[in-house]
């Protein structure tokens, strides 16, 4: 079996003395792992950085085998982000979330396209935090854990939806949520499509909500927490907002 696809490097780990096992999020085949011969070498290490876009040729004896990759650089996203701490943190966070949540060898083309859009904006701090939240919201839906954000879970109202219930993953309007607001999650207007822009504070609120559901709906199934890289990008955004 073999295929050729466009992919995003998510992770590379040492295998033996010279090789590496690389996880690639491919457009048509989903998250796929393979051996890269010489992956620990000086020539290959820059290519295998998380976030880089590659042409990936995979070959294996069958679908159940590890197989091996031949990779060619398309876009050195990791190198572009190296000079900006927040951009690099965002790149690392997106790759870590994709690695932790996406099932192996299951195509998710919409999640791939949305991640590609997110990565293309990482040089613009006014844009990518909100896009990251939207990408994570779409990722939840893609994996079968979508949030219901178009009506209030308590009253059915479609106006003044400012909370999300952590239990039902449904929106809650301001009036119904007031007595329980300390237990509800924030729902910024842009996250439900009621606004086209987001302030830094609203983007952080949205990431709080999407992060909660990624951790409690997906990662808990394998006894995992949000990746450290995802937590770190929130810390940096909070520091940025306070400065």
Short mmCIF file of N, CA and C in Angstrom, two decimals, residues 98-181:
data_model
loop_
_atom_site.label_atom_id
_atom_site.label_comp_id
_atom_site.label_asym_id
_atom_site.label_seq_id
_atom_site.Cartn_x
_atom_site.Cartn_y
_atom_site.Cartn_z
N UNK A 98 -4.05 18.77 17.73
CA UNK A 98 -4.36 17.84 16.64
C UNK A 98 -3.80 16.45 16.93
N UNK A 99 -2.57 16.39 17.43
CA UNK A 99 -1.94 15.11 17.74
C UNK A 99 -2.72 14.37 18.83
N UNK A 100 -3.18 15.12 19.83
CA UNK A 100 -3.85 14.49 20.97
C UNK A 100 -5.27 14.05 20.67
N UNK A 101 -5.93 14.70 19.72
CA UNK A 101 -7.35 14.45 19.53
C UNK A 101 -7.69 13.63 18.28
N UNK A 102 -6.94 13.81 17.21
CA UNK A 102 -7.32 13.16 15.95
C UNK A 102 -7.04 11.66 16.00
N UNK A 103 -8.01 10.85 15.62
CA UNK A 103 -7.75 9.41 15.54
C UNK A 103 -6.83 9.09 14.38
N UNK A 104 -6.06 8.03 14.53
CA UNK A 104 -5.15 7.64 13.45
C UNK A 104 -5.89 7.12 12.23
N UNK A 105 -5.38 7.48 11.07
CA UNK A 105 -5.81 6.94 9.78
C UNK A 105 -7.30 7.11 9.53
N UNK A 106 -7.80 8.28 9.89
CA UNK A 106 -9.20 8.63 9.68
C UNK A 106 -9.23 10.03 9.08
N UNK A 107 -9.72 10.15 7.86
CA UNK A 107 -9.67 11.43 7.15
C UNK A 107 -10.57 12.48 7.79
N UNK A 108 -10.04 13.68 7.94
CA UNK A 108 -10.81 14.83 8.43
C UNK A 108 -10.39 16.05 7.64
N UNK A 109 -10.85 16.11 6.40
CA UNK A 109 -10.39 17.14 5.47
C UNK A 109 -10.79 18.54 5.93
N UNK A 110 -11.97 18.69 6.52
CA UNK A 110 -12.39 20.02 6.96
C UNK A 110 -11.50 20.53 8.09
N UNK A 111 -11.14 19.65 9.00
CA UNK A 111 -10.25 20.05 10.09
C UNK A 111 -8.87 20.41 9.54
N UNK A 112 -8.42 19.69 8.52
CA UNK A 112 -7.14 20.00 7.90
C UNK A 112 -7.19 21.37 7.24
N UNK A 113 -8.24 21.65 6.49
CA UNK A 113 -8.37 22.94 5.81
C UNK A 113 -8.42 24.09 6.81
N UNK A 114 -9.18 23.91 7.89
CA UNK A 114 -9.29 24.96 8.89
C UNK A 114 -7.95 25.17 9.61
N UNK A 115 -7.22 24.09 9.86
CA UNK A 115 -5.91 24.23 10.50
C UNK A 115 -4.95 24.95 9.58
N UNK A 116 -5.03 24.69 8.29
CA UNK A 116 -4.17 25.38 7.33
C UNK A 116 -4.46 26.88 7.31
N UNK A 117 -5.73 27.25 7.39
CA UNK A 117 -6.09 28.67 7.45
C UNK A 117 -5.55 29.30 8.72
N UNK A 118 -5.71 28.60 9.85
CA UNK A 118 -5.19 29.10 11.13
C UNK A 118 -3.69 29.35 11.04
N UNK A 119 -2.96 28.39 10.53
CA UNK A 119 -1.51 28.50 10.46
C UNK A 119 -1.06 29.65 9.56
N UNK A 120 -1.85 29.96 8.57
CA UNK A 120 -1.50 31.05 7.65
C UNK A 120 -1.66 32.43 8.29
N UNK A 121 -2.31 32.51 9.46
CA UNK A 121 -2.55 33.81 10.11
C UNK A 121 -1.70 34.02 11.35
N UNK A 122 -0.76 33.12 11.63
CA UNK A 122 -0.06 33.17 12.91
C UNK A 122 0.87 34.37 13.07
N UNK A 123 1.03 35.15 12.02
CA UNK A 123 1.81 36.38 12.15
C UNK A 123 0.94 37.57 12.55
N UNK A 124 -0.35 37.33 12.76
CA UNK A 124 -1.28 38.42 13.10
C UNK A 124 -1.97 38.12 14.43
N UNK A 125 -1.46 38.70 15.51
CA UNK A 125 -1.99 38.44 16.84
C UNK A 125 -3.44 38.91 16.99
N UNK A 126 -3.88 39.82 16.14
CA UNK A 126 -5.26 40.30 16.21
C UNK A 126 -6.25 39.32 15.60
N UNK A 127 -5.74 38.31 14.90
CA UNK A 127 -6.61 37.40 14.17
C UNK A 127 -6.56 35.97 14.69
N UNK A 128 -5.36 35.43 14.90
CA UNK A 128 -5.28 33.98 15.11
C UNK A 128 -5.88 33.46 16.41
N UNK A 129 -5.90 34.20 17.54
CA UNK A 129 -6.54 33.61 18.72
C UNK A 129 -8.01 33.25 18.50
N UNK A 130 -8.75 34.14 17.83
CA UNK A 130 -10.15 33.84 17.53
C UNK A 130 -10.26 32.69 16.54
N UNK A 131 -9.37 32.65 15.54
CA UNK A 131 -9.39 31.54 14.58
C UNK A 131 -9.06 30.22 15.25
N UNK A 132 -8.16 30.25 16.22
CA UNK A 132 -7.84 29.02 16.93
C UNK A 132 -9.06 28.49 17.67
N UNK A 133 -9.81 29.38 18.30
CA UNK A 133 -11.03 28.95 18.99
C UNK A 133 -12.04 28.37 18.01
N UNK A 134 -12.18 29.02 16.86
CA UNK A 134 -13.12 28.50 15.85
C UNK A 134 -12.65 27.16 15.30
N UNK A 135 -11.34 27.01 15.11
CA UNK A 135 -10.81 25.73 14.65
C UNK A 135 -11.10 24.63 15.68
N UNK A 136 -10.89 24.93 16.94
CA UNK A 136 -11.16 23.93 17.98
C UNK A 136 -12.65 23.61 18.07
N UNK A 137 -13.49 24.62 17.89
CA UNK A 137 -14.93 24.37 17.87
C UNK A 137 -15.29 23.44 16.71
N UNK A 138 -14.73 23.69 15.54
CA UNK A 138 -14.97 22.81 14.40
C UNK A 138 -14.40 21.43 14.60
N UNK A 139 -13.26 21.34 15.27
CA UNK A 139 -12.65 20.04 15.56
C UNK A 139 -13.56 19.21 16.46
N UNK A 140 -14.15 19.83 17.46
CA UNK A 140 -15.10 19.13 18.31
C UNK A 140 -16.26 18.58 17.50
N UNK A 141 -16.82 19.40 16.61
CA UNK A 141 -17.93 18.95 15.77
C UNK A 141 -17.49 17.82 14.84
N UNK A 142 -16.30 17.97 14.26
CA UNK A 142 -15.79 16.97 13.33
C UNK A 142 -15.64 15.60 14.00
N UNK A 143 -15.32 15.60 15.29
CA UNK A 143 -15.09 14.36 16.01
C UNK A 143 -16.33 13.87 16.75
N UNK A 144 -17.46 14.52 16.50
CA UNK A 144 -18.72 14.04 17.06
C UNK A 144 -19.10 14.64 18.39
N UNK A 145 -18.47 15.76 18.77
CA UNK A 145 -18.77 16.39 20.06
C UNK A 145 -19.13 17.86 19.87
N UNK A 146 -19.93 18.14 18.86
CA UNK A 146 -20.29 19.51 18.55
C UNK A 146 -21.12 20.17 19.63
N UNK A 147 -20.96 21.48 19.77
CA UNK A 147 -21.74 22.27 20.72
C UNK A 147 -22.98 22.82 20.02
N UNK A 148 -24.07 22.94 20.76
CA UNK A 148 -25.31 23.53 20.24
C UNK A 148 -25.37 24.97 20.71
N UNK A 149 -25.12 25.89 19.81
CA UNK A 149 -24.94 27.29 20.20
C UNK A 149 -25.98 28.22 19.59
N UNK A 150 -27.02 27.68 18.96
CA UNK A 150 -27.98 28.54 18.28
C UNK A 150 -29.26 28.77 19.07
N UNK A 151 -29.41 28.14 20.24
CA UNK A 151 -30.61 28.35 21.05
C UNK A 151 -30.32 28.00 22.50
N UNK A 152 -31.10 28.58 23.39
CA UNK A 152 -30.91 28.36 24.82
C UNK A 152 -31.42 26.99 25.23
N UNK A 153 -30.61 26.26 25.96
CA UNK A 153 -30.99 24.92 26.40
C UNK A 153 -32.16 24.97 27.38
N UNK A 154 -32.30 26.07 28.12
CA UNK A 154 -33.34 26.16 29.14
C UNK A 154 -34.66 26.69 28.60
N UNK A 155 -34.60 27.69 27.71
CA UNK A 155 -35.83 28.37 27.27
C UNK A 155 -36.11 28.24 25.78
N UNK A 156 -35.13 27.83 25.01
CA UNK A 156 -35.29 27.78 23.56
C UNK A 156 -35.06 29.11 22.88
N UNK A 157 -34.75 30.15 23.66
CA UNK A 157 -34.54 31.49 23.08
C UNK A 157 -33.30 31.49 22.19
N UNK A 158 -33.34 32.39 21.20
CA UNK A 158 -32.20 32.51 20.27
C UNK A 158 -31.49 33.85 20.41
N UNK A 159 -31.85 34.64 21.39
CA UNK A 159 -31.23 35.94 21.64
C UNK A 159 -30.50 35.93 22.97
N UNK A 160 -29.53 36.83 23.08
CA UNK A 160 -28.76 37.00 24.32
C UNK A 160 -28.13 35.70 24.83
N UNK A 161 -27.58 34.94 23.90
CA UNK A 161 -26.92 33.69 24.26
C UNK A 161 -25.48 34.02 24.65
N UNK A 162 -25.19 34.00 25.95
CA UNK A 162 -23.86 34.44 26.40
C UNK A 162 -23.14 33.39 27.23
N UNK A 163 -23.77 32.24 27.46
CA UNK A 163 -23.15 31.18 28.24
C UNK A 163 -23.24 29.85 27.48
N UNK A 164 -22.41 28.90 27.94
CA UNK A 164 -22.51 27.51 27.50
C UNK A 164 -22.55 26.64 28.73
N UNK A 165 -23.47 25.69 28.74
CA UNK A 165 -23.55 24.75 29.86
C UNK A 165 -22.43 23.72 29.74
N UNK A 166 -21.60 23.57 30.77
CA UNK A 166 -20.55 22.56 30.70
C UNK A 166 -21.09 21.14 30.72
N UNK A 167 -22.32 20.98 31.16
CA UNK A 167 -22.91 19.64 31.21
C UNK A 167 -23.54 19.24 29.89
N UNK A 168 -24.34 20.13 29.31
CA UNK A 168 -25.08 19.78 28.09
C UNK A 168 -24.37 20.21 26.80
N UNK A 169 -23.37 21.07 26.92
CA UNK A 169 -22.67 21.65 25.76
C UNK A 169 -23.63 22.45 24.88
N UNK A 170 -24.64 23.06 25.50
CA UNK A 170 -25.62 23.89 24.80
C UNK A 170 -25.54 25.33 25.31
N UNK A 171 -25.94 26.25 24.45
CA UNK A 171 -25.97 27.66 24.84
C UNK A 171 -27.03 27.90 25.90
N UNK A 172 -26.79 28.96 26.68
CA UNK A 172 -27.75 29.39 27.70
C UNK A 172 -27.88 30.91 27.59
N UNK A 173 -29.10 31.40 27.59
CA UNK A 173 -29.30 32.85 27.46
C UNK A 173 -28.99 33.55 28.77
N UNK A 174 -28.84 34.86 28.69
CA UNK A 174 -28.43 35.64 29.85
C UNK A 174 -29.42 35.51 31.00
N UNK A 175 -30.71 35.59 30.70
CA UNK A 175 -31.73 35.55 31.76
C UNK A 175 -31.74 34.19 32.47
N UNK A 176 -31.73 33.11 31.69
CA UNK A 176 -31.78 31.78 32.30
C UNK A 176 -30.49 31.44 33.02
N UNK A 177 -29.36 31.99 32.54
CA UNK A 177 -28.09 31.63 33.13
C UNK A 177 -27.67 32.45 34.31
N UNK A 178 -28.33 33.59 34.54
CA UNK A 178 -27.93 34.50 35.61
C UNK A 178 -27.75 33.81 36.97
N UNK A 179 -28.69 32.98 37.41
CA UNK A 179 -28.51 32.36 38.74
C UNK A 179 -27.34 31.37 38.79
N UNK A 180 -26.86 30.91 37.65
CA UNK A 180 -25.83 29.87 37.62
C UNK A 180 -24.57 30.34 36.90
N UNK A 181 -24.42 31.65 36.73
CA UNK A 181 -23.37 32.15 35.84
C UNK A 181 -21.97 31.75 36.29
#
